PDB file of C-alpha atoms in Angstrom:
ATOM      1  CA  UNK F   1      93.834 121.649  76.635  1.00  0.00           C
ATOM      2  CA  UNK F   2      95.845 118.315  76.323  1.00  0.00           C
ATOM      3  CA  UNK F   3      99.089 119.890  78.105  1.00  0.00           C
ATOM      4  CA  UNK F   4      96.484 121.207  80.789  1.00  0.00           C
ATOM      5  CA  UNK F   5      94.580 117.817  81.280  1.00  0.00           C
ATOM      6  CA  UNK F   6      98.032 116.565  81.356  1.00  0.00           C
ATOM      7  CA  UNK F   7      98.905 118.968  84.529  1.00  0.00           C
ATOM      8  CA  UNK F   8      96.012 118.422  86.128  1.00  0.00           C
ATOM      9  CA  UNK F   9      96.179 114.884  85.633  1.00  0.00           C
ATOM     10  CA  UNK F  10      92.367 112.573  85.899  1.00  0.00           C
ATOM     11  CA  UNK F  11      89.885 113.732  89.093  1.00  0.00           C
ATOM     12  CA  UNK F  12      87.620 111.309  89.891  1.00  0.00           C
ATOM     13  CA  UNK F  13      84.037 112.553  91.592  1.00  0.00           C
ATOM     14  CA  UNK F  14      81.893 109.057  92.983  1.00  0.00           C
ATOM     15  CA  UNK F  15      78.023 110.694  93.411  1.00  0.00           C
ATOM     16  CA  UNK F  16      75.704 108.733  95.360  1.00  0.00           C
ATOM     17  CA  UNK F  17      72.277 108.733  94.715  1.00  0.00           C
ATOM     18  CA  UNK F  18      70.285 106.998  97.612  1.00  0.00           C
ATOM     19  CA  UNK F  19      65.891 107.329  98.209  1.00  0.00           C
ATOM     20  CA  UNK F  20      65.078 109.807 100.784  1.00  0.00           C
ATOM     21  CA  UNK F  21      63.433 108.584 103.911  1.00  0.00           C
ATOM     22  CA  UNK F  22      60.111 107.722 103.175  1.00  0.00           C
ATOM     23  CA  UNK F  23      60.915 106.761  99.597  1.00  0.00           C
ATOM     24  CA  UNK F  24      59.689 103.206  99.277  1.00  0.00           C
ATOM     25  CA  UNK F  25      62.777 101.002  98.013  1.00  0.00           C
ATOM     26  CA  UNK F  26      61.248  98.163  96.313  1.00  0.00           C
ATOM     27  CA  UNK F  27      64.489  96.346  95.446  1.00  0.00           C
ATOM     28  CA  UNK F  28      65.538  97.043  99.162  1.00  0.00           C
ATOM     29  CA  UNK F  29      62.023  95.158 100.245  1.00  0.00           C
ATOM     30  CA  UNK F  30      62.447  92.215  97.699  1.00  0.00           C
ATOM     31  CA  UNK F  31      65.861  91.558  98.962  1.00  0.00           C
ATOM     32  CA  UNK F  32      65.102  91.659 102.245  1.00  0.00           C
ATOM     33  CA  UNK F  33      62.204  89.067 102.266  1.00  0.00           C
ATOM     34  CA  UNK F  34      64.704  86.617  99.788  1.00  0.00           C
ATOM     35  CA  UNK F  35      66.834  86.950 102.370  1.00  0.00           C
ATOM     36  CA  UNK F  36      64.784  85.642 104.858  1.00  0.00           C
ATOM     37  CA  UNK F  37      63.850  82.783 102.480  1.00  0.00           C
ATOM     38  CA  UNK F  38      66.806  82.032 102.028  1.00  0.00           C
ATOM     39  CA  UNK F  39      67.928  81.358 105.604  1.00  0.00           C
ATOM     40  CA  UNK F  40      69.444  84.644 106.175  1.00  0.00           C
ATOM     41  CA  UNK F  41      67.491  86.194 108.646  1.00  0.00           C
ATOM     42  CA  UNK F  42      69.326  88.191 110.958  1.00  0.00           C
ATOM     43  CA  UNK F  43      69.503  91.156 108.278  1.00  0.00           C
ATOM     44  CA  UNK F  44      67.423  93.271 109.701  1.00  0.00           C
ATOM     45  CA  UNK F  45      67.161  96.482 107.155  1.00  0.00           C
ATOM     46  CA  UNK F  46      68.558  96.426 103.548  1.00  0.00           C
ATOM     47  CA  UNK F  47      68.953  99.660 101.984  1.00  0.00           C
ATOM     48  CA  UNK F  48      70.453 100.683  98.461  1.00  0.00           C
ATOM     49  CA  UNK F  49      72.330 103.152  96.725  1.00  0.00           C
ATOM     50  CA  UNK F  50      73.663 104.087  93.048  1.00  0.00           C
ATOM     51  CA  UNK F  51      76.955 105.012  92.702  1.00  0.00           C
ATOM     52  CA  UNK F  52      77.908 106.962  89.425  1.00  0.00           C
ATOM     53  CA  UNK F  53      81.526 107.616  89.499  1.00  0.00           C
ATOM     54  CA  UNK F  54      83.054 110.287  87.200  1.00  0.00           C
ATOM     55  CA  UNK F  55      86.204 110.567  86.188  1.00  0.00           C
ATOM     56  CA  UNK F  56      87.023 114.522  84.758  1.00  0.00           C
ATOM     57  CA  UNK F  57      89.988 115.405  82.452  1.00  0.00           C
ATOM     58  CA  UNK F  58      91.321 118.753  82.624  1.00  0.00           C
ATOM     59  CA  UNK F  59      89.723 120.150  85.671  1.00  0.00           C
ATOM     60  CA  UNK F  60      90.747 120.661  89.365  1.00  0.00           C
ATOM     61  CA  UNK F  61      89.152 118.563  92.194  1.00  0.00           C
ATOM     62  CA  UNK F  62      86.885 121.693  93.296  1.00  0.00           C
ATOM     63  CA  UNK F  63      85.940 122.186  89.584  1.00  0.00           C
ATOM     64  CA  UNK F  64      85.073 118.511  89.140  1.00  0.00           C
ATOM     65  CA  UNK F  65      83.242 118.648  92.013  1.00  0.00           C
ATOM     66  CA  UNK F  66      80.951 121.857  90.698  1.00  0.00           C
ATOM     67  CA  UNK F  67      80.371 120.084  87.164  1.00  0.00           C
ATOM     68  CA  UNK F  68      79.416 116.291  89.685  1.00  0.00           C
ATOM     69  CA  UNK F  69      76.689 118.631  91.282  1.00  0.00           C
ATOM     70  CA  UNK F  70      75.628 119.891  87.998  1.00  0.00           C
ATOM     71  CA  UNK F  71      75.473 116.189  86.583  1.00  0.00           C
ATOM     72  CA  UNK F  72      73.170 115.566  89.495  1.00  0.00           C
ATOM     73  CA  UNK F  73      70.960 118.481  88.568  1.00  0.00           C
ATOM     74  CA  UNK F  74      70.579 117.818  85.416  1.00  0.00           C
ATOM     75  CA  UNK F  75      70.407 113.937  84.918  1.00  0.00           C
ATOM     76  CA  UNK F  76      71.904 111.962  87.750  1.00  0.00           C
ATOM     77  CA  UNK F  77      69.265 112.284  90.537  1.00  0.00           C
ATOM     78  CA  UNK F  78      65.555 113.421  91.106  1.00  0.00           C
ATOM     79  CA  UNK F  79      65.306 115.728  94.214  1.00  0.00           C
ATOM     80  CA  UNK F  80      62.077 114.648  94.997  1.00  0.00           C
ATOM     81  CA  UNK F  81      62.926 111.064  95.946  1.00  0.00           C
ATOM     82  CA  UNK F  82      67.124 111.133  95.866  1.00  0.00           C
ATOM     83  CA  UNK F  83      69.812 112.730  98.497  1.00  0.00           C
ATOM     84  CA  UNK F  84      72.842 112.588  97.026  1.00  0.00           C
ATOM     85  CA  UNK F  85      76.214 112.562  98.504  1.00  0.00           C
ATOM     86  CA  UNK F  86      78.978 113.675  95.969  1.00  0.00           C
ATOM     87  CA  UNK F  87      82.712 113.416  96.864  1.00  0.00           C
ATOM     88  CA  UNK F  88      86.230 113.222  95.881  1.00  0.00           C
ATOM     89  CA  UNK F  89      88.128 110.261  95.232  1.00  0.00           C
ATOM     90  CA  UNK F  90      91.543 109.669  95.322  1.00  0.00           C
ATOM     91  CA  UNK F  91      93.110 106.940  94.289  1.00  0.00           C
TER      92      UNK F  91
ATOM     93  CA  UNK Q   1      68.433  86.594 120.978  1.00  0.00           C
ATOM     94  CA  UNK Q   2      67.116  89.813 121.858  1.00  0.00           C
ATOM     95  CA  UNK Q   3      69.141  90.183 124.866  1.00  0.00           C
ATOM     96  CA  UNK Q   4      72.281  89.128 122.318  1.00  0.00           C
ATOM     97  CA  UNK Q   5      71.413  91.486 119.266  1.00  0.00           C
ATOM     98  CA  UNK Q   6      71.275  93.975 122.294  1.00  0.00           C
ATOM     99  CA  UNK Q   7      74.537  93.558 123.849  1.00  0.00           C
ATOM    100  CA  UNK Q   8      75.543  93.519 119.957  1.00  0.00           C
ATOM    101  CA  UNK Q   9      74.296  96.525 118.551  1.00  0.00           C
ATOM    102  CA  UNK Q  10      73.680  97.114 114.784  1.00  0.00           C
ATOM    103  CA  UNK Q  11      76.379  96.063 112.447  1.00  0.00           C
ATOM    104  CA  UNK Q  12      76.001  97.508 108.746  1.00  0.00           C
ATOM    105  CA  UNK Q  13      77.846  95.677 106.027  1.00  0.00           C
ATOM    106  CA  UNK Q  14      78.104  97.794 102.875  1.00  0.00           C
ATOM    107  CA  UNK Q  15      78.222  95.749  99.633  1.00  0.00           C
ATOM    108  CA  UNK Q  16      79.496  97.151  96.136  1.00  0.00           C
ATOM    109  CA  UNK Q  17      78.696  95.159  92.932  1.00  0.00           C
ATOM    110  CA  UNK Q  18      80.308  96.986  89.660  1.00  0.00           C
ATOM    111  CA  UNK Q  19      80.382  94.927  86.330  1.00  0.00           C
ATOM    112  CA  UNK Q  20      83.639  93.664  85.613  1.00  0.00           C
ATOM    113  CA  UNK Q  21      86.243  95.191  83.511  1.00  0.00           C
ATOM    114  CA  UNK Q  22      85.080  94.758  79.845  1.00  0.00           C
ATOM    115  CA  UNK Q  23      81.493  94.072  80.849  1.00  0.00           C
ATOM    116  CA  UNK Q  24      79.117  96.333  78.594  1.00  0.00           C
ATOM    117  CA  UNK Q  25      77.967  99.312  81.234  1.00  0.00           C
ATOM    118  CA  UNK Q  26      74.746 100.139  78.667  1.00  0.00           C
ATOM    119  CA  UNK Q  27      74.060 102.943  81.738  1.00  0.00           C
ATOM    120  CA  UNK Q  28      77.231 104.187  82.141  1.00  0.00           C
ATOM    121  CA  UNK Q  29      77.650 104.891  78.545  1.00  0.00           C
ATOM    122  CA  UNK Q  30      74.289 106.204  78.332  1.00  0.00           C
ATOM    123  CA  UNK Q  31      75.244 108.860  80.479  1.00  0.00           C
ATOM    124  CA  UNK Q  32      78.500 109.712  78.874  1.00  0.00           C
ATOM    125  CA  UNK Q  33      76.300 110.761  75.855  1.00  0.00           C
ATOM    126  CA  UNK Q  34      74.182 112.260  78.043  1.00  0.00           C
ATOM    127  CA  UNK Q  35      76.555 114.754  79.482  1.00  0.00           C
ATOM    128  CA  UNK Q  36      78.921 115.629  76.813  1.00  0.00           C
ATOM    129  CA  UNK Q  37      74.863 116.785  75.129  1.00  0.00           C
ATOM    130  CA  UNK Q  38      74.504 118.684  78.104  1.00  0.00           C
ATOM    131  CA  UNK Q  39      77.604 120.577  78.179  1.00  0.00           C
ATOM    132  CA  UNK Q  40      79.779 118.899  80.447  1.00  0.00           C
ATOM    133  CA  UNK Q  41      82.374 117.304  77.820  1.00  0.00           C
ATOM    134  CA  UNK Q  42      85.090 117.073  80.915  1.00  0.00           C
ATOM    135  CA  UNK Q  43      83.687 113.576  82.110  1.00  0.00           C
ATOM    136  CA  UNK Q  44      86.479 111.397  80.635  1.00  0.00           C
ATOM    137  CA  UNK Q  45      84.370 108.125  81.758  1.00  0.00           C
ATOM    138  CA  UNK Q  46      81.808 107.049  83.775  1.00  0.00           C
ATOM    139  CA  UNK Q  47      81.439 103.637  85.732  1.00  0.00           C
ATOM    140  CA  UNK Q  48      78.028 102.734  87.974  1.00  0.00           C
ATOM    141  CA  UNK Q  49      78.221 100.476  90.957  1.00  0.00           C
ATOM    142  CA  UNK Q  50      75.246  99.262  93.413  1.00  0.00           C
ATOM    143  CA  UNK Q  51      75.326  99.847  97.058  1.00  0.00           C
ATOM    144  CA  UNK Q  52      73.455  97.120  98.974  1.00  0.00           C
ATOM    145  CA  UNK Q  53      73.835  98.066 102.683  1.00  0.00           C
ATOM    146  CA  UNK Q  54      72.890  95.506 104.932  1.00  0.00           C
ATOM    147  CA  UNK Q  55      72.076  96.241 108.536  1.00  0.00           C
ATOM    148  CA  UNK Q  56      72.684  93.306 111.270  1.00  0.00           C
ATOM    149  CA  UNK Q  57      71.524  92.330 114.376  1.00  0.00           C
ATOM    150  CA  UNK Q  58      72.747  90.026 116.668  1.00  0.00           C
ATOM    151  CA  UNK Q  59      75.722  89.148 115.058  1.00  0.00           C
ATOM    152  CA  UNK Q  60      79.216  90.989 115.560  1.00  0.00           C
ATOM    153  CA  UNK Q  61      81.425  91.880 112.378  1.00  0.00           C
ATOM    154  CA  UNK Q  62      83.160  89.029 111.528  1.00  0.00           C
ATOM    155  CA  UNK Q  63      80.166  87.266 111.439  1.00  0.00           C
ATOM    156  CA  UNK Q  64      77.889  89.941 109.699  1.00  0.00           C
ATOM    157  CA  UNK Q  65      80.660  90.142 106.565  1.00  0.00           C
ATOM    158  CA  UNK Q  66      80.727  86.211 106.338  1.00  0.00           C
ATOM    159  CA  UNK Q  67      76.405  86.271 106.328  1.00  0.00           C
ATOM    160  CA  UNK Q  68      76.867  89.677 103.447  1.00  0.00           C
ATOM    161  CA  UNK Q  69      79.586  87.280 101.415  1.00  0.00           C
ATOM    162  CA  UNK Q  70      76.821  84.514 101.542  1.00  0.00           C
ATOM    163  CA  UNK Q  71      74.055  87.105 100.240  1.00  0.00           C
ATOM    164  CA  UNK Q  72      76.180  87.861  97.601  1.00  0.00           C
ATOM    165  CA  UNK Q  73      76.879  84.580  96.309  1.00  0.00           C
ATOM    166  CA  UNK Q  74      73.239  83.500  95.770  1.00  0.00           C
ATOM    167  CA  UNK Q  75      71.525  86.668  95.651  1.00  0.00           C
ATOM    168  CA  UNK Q  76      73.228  89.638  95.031  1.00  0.00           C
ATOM    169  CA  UNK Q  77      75.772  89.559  92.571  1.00  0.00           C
ATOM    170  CA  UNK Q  78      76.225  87.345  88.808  1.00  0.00           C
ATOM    171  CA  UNK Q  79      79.976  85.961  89.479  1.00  0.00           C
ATOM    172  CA  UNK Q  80      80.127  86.145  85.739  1.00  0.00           C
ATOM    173  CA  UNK Q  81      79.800  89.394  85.268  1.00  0.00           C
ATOM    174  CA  UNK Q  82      80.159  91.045  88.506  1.00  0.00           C
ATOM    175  CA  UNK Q  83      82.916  92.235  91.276  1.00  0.00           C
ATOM    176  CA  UNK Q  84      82.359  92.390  94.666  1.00  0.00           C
ATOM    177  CA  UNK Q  85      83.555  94.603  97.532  1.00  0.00           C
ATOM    178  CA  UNK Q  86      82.190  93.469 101.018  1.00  0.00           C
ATOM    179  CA  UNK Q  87      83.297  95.983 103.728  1.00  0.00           C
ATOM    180  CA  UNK Q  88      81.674  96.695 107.313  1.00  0.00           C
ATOM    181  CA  UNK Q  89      80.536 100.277 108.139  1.00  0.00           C
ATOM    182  CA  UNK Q  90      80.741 101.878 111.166  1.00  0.00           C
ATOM    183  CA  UNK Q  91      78.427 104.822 111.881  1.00  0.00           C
TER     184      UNK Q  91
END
């Protein structure tokens, strides 16, 4: 498994969780009106995102990618409220 | 200024704040746990970042990332704590 992690060398999956449309962002709303306050004003929508990024020993970059959506399923995002985008990084 | 952020368009300025390199990630780790429970023991590591994405009007670019560098330094981000990647999107 080593000598295989080894030839496969680290993949590294970044997920992004963002609220769907419709989804109230609260931290979104709060930022924009302290923006205002504080003399920024011309920012005219704030939104915001998680990023979880996940670096995987031992697998390919297609592999990774099936075990990131699986993450997602099963602890990274709620698909009532979340879209996620999940990707390959290079680096 | 209508007429201006008109002629200008939107400009988006994506944010990312991650903790700094030997900053405590209590999430991060959290979720290591979490998956290696859950089967998925190929996650070598696991860092978290926040997307702020900040939407424009009226200003072009240059201007936009210098008002998003200013939101970050007294609202978004702890300097202690925090790094900062300021980068404009285009759609």
């Amino acid at each position: 498994m080593a000598a295989r992690a080894d030839r496969l060398g680290a993949v590294r999956v970044e997920v992004r969780v963002e609220l769907k449309p419709g989804v109230v962002d609260a931290e979104a709303e709060s930022i924009e009106k302290s923006l205002a306050l504080l003399g920024i004003p011309s920012v005219r929508r704030v939104t915001t995102a998680r990023i979880y990024d996940l670096e995987f020993a031992g697998v390919d970059a297609s592999e990774a990618e099936r075990l990131a959506g699986d993450a997602v399923d099963r602890l990274l995002a709620n698909p009532v409220i979340h879209r996620v985008h999940v990707r390959s990084v290079s680096d």
